[in-house]
Tab-separated table of C-alpha atoms and ligand atoms in Angstrom:
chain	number	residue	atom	x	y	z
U	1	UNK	CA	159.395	-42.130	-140.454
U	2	UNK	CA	161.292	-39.582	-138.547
U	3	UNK	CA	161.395	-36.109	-140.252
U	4	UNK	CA	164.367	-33.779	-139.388
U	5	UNK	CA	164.625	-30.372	-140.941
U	6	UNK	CA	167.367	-28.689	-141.919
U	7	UNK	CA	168.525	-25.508	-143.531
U	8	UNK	CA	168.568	-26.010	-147.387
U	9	UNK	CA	171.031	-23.508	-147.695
U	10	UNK	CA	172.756	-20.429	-145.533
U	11	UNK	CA	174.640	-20.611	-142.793
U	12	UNK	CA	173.378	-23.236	-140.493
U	13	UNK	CA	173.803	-25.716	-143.521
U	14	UNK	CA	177.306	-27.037	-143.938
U	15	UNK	CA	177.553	-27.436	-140.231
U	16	UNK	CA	174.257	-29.315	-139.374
U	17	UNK	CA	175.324	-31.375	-142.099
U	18	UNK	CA	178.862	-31.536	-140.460
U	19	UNK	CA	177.115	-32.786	-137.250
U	20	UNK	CA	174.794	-35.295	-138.556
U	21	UNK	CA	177.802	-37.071	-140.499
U	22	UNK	CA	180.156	-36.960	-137.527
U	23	UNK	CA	177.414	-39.001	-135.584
U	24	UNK	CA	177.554	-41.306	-138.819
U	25	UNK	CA	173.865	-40.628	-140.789
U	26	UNK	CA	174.164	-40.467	-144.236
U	27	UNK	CA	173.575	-37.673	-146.230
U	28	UNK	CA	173.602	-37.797	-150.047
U	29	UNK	CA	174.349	-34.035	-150.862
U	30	UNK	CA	175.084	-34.554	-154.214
U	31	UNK	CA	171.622	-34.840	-155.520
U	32	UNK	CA	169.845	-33.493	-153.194
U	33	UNK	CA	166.272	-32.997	-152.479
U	34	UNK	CA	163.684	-30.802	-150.926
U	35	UNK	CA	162.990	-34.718	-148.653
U	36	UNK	CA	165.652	-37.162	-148.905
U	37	UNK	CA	165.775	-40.966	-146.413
U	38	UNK	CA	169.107	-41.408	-144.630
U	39	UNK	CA	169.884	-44.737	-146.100
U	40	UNK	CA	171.570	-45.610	-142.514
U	41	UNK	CA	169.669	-44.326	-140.042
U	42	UNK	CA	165.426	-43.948	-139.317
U	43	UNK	CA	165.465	-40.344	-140.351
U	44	UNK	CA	164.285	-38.337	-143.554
U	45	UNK	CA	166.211	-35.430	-144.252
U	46	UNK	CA	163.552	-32.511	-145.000
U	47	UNK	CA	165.034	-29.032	-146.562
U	48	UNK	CA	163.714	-25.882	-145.867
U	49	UNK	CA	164.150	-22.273	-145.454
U	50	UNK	CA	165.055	-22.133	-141.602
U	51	UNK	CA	162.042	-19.595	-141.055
U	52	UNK	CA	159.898	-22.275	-141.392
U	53	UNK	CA	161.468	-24.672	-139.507
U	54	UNK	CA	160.178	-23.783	-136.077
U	55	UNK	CA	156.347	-24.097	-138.050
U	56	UNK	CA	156.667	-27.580	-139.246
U	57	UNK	CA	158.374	-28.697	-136.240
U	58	UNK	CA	155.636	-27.405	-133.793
U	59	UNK	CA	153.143	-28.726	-135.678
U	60	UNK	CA	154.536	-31.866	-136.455
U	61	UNK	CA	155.195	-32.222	-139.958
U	62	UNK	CA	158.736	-32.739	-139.252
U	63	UNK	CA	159.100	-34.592	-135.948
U	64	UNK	CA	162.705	-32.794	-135.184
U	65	UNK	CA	164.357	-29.559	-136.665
U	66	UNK	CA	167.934	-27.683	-136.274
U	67	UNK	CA	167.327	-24.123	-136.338
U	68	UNK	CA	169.041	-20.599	-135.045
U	69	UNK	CA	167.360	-20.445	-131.367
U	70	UNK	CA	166.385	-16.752	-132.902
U	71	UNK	CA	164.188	-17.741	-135.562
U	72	UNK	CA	162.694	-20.234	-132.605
U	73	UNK	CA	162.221	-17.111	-130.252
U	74	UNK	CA	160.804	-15.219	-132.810
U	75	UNK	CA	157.942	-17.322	-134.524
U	76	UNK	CA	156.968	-18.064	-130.816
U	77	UNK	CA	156.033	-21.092	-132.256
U	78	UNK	CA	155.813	-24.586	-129.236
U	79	UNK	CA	158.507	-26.451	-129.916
U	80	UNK	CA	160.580	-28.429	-127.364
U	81	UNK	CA	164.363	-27.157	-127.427
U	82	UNK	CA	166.195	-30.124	-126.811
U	83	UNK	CA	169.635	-29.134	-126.979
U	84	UNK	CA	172.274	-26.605	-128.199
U	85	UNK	CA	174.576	-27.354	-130.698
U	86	UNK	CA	177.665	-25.231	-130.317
U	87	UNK	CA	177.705	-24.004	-134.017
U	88	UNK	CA	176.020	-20.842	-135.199
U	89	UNK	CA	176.788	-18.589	-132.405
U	90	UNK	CA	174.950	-14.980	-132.928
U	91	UNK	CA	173.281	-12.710	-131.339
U	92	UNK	CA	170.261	-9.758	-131.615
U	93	UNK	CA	171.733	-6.156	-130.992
U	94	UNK	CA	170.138	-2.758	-131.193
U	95	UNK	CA	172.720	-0.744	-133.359
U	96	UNK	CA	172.665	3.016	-133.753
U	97	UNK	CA	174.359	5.386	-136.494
U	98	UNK	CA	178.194	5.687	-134.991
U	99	UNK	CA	177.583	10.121	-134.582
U	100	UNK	CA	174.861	8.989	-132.218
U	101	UNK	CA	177.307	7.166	-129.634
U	102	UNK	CA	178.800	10.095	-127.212
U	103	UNK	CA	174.957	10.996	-126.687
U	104	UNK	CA	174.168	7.306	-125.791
U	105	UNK	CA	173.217	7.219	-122.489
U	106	UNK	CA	171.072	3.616	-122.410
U	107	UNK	CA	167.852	2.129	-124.352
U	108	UNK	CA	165.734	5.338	-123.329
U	109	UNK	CA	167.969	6.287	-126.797
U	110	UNK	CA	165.278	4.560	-128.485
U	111	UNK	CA	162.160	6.383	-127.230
U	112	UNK	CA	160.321	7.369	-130.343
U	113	UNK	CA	162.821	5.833	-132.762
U	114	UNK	CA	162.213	4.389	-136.030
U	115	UNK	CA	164.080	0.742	-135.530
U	116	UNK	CA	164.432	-1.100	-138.502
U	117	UNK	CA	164.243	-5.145	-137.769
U	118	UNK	CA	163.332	-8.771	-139.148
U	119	UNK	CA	163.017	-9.447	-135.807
U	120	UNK	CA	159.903	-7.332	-134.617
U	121	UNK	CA	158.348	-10.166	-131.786
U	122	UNK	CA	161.532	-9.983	-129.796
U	123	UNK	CA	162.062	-6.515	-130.555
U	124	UNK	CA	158.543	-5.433	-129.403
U	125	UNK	CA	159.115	-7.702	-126.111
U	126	UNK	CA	162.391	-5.687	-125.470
U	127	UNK	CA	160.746	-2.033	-125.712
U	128	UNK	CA	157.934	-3.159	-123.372
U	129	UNK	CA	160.119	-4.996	-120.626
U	130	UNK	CA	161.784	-1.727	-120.653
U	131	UNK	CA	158.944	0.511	-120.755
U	132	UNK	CA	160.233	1.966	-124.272
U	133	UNK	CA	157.527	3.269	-127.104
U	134	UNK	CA	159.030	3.083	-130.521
U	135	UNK	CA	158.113	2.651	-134.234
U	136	UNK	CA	159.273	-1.010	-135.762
U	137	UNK	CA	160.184	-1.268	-139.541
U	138	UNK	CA	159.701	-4.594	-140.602
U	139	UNK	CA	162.438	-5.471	-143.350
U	140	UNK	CA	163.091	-8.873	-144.455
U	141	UNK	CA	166.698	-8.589	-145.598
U	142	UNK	CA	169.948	-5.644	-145.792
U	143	UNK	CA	168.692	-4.365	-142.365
U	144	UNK	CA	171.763	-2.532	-142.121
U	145	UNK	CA	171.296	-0.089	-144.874
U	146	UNK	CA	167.855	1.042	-143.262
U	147	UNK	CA	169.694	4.206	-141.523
U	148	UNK	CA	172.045	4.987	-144.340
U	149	UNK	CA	168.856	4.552	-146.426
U	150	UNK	CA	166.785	7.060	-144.535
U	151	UNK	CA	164.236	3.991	-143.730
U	152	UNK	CA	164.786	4.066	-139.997
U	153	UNK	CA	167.207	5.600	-136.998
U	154	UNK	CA	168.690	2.575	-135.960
U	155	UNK	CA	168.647	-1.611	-136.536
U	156	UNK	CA	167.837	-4.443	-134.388
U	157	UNK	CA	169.587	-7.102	-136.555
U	158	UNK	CA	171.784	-10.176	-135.753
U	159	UNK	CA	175.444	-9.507	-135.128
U	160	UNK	CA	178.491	-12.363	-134.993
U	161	UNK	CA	181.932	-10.072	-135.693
U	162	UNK	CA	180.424	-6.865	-135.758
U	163	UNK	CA	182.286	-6.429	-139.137
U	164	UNK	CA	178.961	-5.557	-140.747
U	165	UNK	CA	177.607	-2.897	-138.550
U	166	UNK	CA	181.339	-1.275	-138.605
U	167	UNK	CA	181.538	-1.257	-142.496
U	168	UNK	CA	177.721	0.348	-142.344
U	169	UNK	CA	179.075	3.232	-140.105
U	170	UNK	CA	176.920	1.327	-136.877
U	171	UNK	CA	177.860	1.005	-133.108
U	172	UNK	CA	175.913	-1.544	-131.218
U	173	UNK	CA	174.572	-0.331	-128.177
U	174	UNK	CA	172.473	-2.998	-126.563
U	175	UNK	CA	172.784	-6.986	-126.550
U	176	UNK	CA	169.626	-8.283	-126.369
U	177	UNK	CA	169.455	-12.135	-127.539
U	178	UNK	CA	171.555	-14.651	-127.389
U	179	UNK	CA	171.616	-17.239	-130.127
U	180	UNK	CA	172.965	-20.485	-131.297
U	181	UNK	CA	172.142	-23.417	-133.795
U	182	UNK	CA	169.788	-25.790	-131.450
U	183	UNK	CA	167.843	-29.009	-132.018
U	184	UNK	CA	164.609	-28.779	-131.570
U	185	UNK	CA	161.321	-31.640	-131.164
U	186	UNK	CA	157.637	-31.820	-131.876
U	187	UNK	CA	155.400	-30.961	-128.565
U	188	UNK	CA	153.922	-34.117	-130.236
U	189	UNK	CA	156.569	-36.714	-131.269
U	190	UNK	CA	155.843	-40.308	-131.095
U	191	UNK	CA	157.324	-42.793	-128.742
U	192	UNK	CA	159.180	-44.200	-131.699
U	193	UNK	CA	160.455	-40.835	-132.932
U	194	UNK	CA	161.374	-40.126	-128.798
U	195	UNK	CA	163.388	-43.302	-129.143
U	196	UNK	CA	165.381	-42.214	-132.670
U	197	UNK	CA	165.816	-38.836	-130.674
U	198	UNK	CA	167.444	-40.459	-127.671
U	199	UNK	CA	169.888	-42.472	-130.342
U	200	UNK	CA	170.721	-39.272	-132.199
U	201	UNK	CA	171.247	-37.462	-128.631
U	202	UNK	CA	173.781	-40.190	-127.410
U	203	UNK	CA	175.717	-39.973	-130.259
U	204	UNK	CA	175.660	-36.060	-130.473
U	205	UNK	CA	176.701	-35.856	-126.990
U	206	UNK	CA	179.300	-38.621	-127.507
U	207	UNK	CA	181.247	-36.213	-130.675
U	208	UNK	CA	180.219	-33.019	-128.595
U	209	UNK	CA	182.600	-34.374	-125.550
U	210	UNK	CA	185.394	-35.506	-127.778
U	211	UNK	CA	185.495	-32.382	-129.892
U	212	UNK	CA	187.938	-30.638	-127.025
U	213	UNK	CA	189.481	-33.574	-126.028
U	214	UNK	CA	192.883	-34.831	-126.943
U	215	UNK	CA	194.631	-38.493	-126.326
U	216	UNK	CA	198.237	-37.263	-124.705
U	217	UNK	CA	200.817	-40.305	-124.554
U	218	UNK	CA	204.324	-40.182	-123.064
U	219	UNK	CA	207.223	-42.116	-121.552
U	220	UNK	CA	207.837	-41.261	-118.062
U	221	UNK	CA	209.779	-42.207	-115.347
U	222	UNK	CA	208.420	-44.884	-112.872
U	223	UNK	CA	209.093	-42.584	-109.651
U	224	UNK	CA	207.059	-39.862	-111.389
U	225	UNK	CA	203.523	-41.869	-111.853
U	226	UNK	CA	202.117	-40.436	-108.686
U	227	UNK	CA	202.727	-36.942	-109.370
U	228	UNK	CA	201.471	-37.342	-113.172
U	229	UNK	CA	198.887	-39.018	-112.337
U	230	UNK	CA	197.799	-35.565	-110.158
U	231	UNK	CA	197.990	-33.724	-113.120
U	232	UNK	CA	196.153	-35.967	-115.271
U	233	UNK	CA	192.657	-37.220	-113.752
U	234	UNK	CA	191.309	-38.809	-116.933
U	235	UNK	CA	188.227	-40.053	-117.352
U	236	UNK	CA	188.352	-42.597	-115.090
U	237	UNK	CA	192.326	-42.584	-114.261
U	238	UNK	CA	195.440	-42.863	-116.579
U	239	UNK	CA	196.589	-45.874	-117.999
U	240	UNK	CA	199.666	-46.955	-117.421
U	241	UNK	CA	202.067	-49.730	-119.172
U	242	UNK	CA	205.418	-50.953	-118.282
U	243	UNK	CA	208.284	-49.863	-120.940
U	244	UNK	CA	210.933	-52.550	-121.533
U	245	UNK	CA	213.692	-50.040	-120.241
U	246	UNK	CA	213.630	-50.498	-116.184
U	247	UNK	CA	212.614	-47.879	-114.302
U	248	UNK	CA	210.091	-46.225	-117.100
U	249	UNK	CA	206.193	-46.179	-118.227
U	250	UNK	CA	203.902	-45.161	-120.817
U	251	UNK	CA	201.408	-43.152	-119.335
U	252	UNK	CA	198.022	-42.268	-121.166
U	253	UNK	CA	195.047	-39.947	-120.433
U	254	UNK	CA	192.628	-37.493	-121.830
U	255	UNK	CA	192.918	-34.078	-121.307
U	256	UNK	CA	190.923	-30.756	-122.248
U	257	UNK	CA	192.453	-28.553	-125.101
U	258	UNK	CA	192.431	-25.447	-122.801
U	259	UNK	CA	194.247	-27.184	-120.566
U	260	UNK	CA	196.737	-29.320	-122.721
U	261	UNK	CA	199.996	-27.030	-122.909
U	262	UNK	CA	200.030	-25.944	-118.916
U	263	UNK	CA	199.770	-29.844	-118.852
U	264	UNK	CA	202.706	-30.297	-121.020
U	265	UNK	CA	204.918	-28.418	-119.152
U	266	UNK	CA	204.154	-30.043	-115.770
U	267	UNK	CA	204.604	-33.613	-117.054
U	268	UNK	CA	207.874	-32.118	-118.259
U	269	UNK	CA	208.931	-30.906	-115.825
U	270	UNK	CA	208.238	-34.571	-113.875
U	271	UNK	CA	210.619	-36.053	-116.595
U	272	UNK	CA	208.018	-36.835	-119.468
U	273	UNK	CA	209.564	-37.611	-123.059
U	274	UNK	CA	208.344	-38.357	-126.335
U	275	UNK	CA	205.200	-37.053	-125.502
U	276	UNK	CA	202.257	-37.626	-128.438
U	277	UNK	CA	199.071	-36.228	-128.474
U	278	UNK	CA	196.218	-37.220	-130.737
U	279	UNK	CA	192.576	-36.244	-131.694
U	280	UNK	CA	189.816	-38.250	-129.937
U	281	UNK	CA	186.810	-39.291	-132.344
U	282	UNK	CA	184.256	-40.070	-129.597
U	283	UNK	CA	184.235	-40.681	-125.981
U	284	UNK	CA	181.348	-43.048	-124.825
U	285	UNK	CA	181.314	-42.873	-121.151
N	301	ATP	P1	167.020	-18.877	-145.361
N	301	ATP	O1	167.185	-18.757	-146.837
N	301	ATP	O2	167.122	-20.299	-144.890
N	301	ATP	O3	165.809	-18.170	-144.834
N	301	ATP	P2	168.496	-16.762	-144.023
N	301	ATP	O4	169.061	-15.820	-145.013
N	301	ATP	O5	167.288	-16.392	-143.265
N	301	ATP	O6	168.316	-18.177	-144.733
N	301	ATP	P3	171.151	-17.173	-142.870
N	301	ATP	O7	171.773	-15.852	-143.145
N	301	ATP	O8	171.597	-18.355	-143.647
N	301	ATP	O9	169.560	-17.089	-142.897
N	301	ATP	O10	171.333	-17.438	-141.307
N	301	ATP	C1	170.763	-18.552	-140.682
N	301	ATP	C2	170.996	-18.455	-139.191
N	301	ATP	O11	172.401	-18.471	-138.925
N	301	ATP	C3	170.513	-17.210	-138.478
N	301	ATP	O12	169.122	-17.243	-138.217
N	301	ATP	C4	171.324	-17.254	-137.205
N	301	ATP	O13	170.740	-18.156	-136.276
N	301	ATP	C5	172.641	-17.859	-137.662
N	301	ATP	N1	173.758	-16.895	-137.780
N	301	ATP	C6	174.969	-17.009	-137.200
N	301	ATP	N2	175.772	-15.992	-137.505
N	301	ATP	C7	175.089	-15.190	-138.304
N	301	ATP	C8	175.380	-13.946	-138.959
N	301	ATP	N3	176.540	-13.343	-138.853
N	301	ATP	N4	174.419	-13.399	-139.719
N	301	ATP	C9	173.252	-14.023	-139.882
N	301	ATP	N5	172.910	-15.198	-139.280
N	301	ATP	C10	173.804	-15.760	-138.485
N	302	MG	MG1	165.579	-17.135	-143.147
């Protein structure tokens, strides 16, 4: 049986569990377990603290795992990353006490620094690319009190808002990883757990492509189609239905979120009424 692991709790948690029931698996949260079967699907549900996700993945005991592409980076651990997942968007920053910043000229700042992290593998790979000798602090959690604290000059910690680094008197300085909830895959999954992967990644890509989509619907006048019709390409083109009033239609299409209210105000302007737009579920192309 195919093992995916999950965050038990934190963060990644409610939305990995978000995903997996928009693509319709089961989960019974209500009592559960450290390893729980989807009753719907050929998965077990295994979960862990996500540092040791990227461990049990790469070595197989779970056959699949959704985990910060940070913790991945930084237990250096093989693991295929099969995908991003659009949820848990973060990043690593070097951050430096906010008295420090006029005198900030770039990360030579850090020469000889005492940088407090829980990140110290991509840390250490960031001082040598740029040539920069400094003394790591490992600390596990509350990274952000290490200067206030005395424990270090400056953090290397995760940052989303920024609110945290503000309210600790920090600036940050230097962007240095990029992260975001991925799903990741055994070097060594079998061809039946490469088959329940390719399942889960149809139907993850299917909600992925509806999530910005909307249905738009409208009445519009016959000698208009050919214009509206420019404006909305669809997936493959619009559909459109005679009305029982001569010289009208019902057009329907699918159109991006970012684009829908310029949209709107072109299909106005071609003489569109009673115009309805409505959330798309999934889009199987
Ligand atoms: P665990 O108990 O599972 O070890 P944790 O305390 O290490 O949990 P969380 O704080 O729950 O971890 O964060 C999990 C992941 O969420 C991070 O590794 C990161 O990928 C992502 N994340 C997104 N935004 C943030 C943020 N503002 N602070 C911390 N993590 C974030
Ligand atoms: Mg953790």
């Amino acid at each position: 049986m195919l093992r995916l692991a999950v965050q038990a709790k934190g963060r990644l948690h409610e939305e990995s569990a978000a995903l997996l029931r928009e693509i319709g698996i089961k989960l019974d949260e209500s009592k559960r377990q450290f390893l729980s079967k989807v009753p719907n699907f050929p998965l077990e549900m295994l979960y862990m603290r996500d540092d040791d996700i990227p461990q049990l993945v790469s070595d197989g005991t779970a056959g699949l795992g959704i985990v910060g592409l940070n913790e991945v980076e930084e237990k250096g651990c093989p693991v295929d990353i099969v995908r991003k997942l659009g949820f848990g968007g973060c990043r690593l920053s070097l951050a430096i006490p906010k008295a420090e910043v006029p005198g900030y000229e770039g990360p030579s700042w850090f020469e000889g620094k005492r940088i407090a992290t829980s990140y110290p593998k991509i840390l250490r790979k960031y001082l040598e690319s740029n040539g920069i000798h400094a003394d790591i602090e490992v600390i596990t959690g509350s990274v952000e009190i290490a200067p206030a604290a005395g424990i270090a000059d400056c953090i290397f910690d995760i940052v989303s808002s920024g609110g945290t680094l503000i309210s600790n008197g920090l600036a940050e300085v230097e962007r240095v990883f990029e992260s975001e909830a991925v799903l990741i895959a055994s070097p060594s999954l079998s061809e039946e757990g490469r088959n329940v992967l390719e399942e889960l990644l149809f139907r993850i890509e299917s909600a992925t492509r509806s999530r910005e989509k909307k249905y738009i619907l409208m009445n519009l006048p016959q000698a208009s189609v050919e214009e509206a019709v420019k404006i909305l390409p669809s997936l493959r083109s619009p559909t459109v239905m005679p009305l029982a009033a001569e010289g009208w239609c019902s057009l329907h299409s699918v159109v991006s979120e970012s684009e829908l209210w310029d949209k709107v105000r072109q299909l106005k302007a071609l003489g569109a009424e009673g115009i309805l737009i409505l959330n798309v579920d999934k889009i199987i192309e």
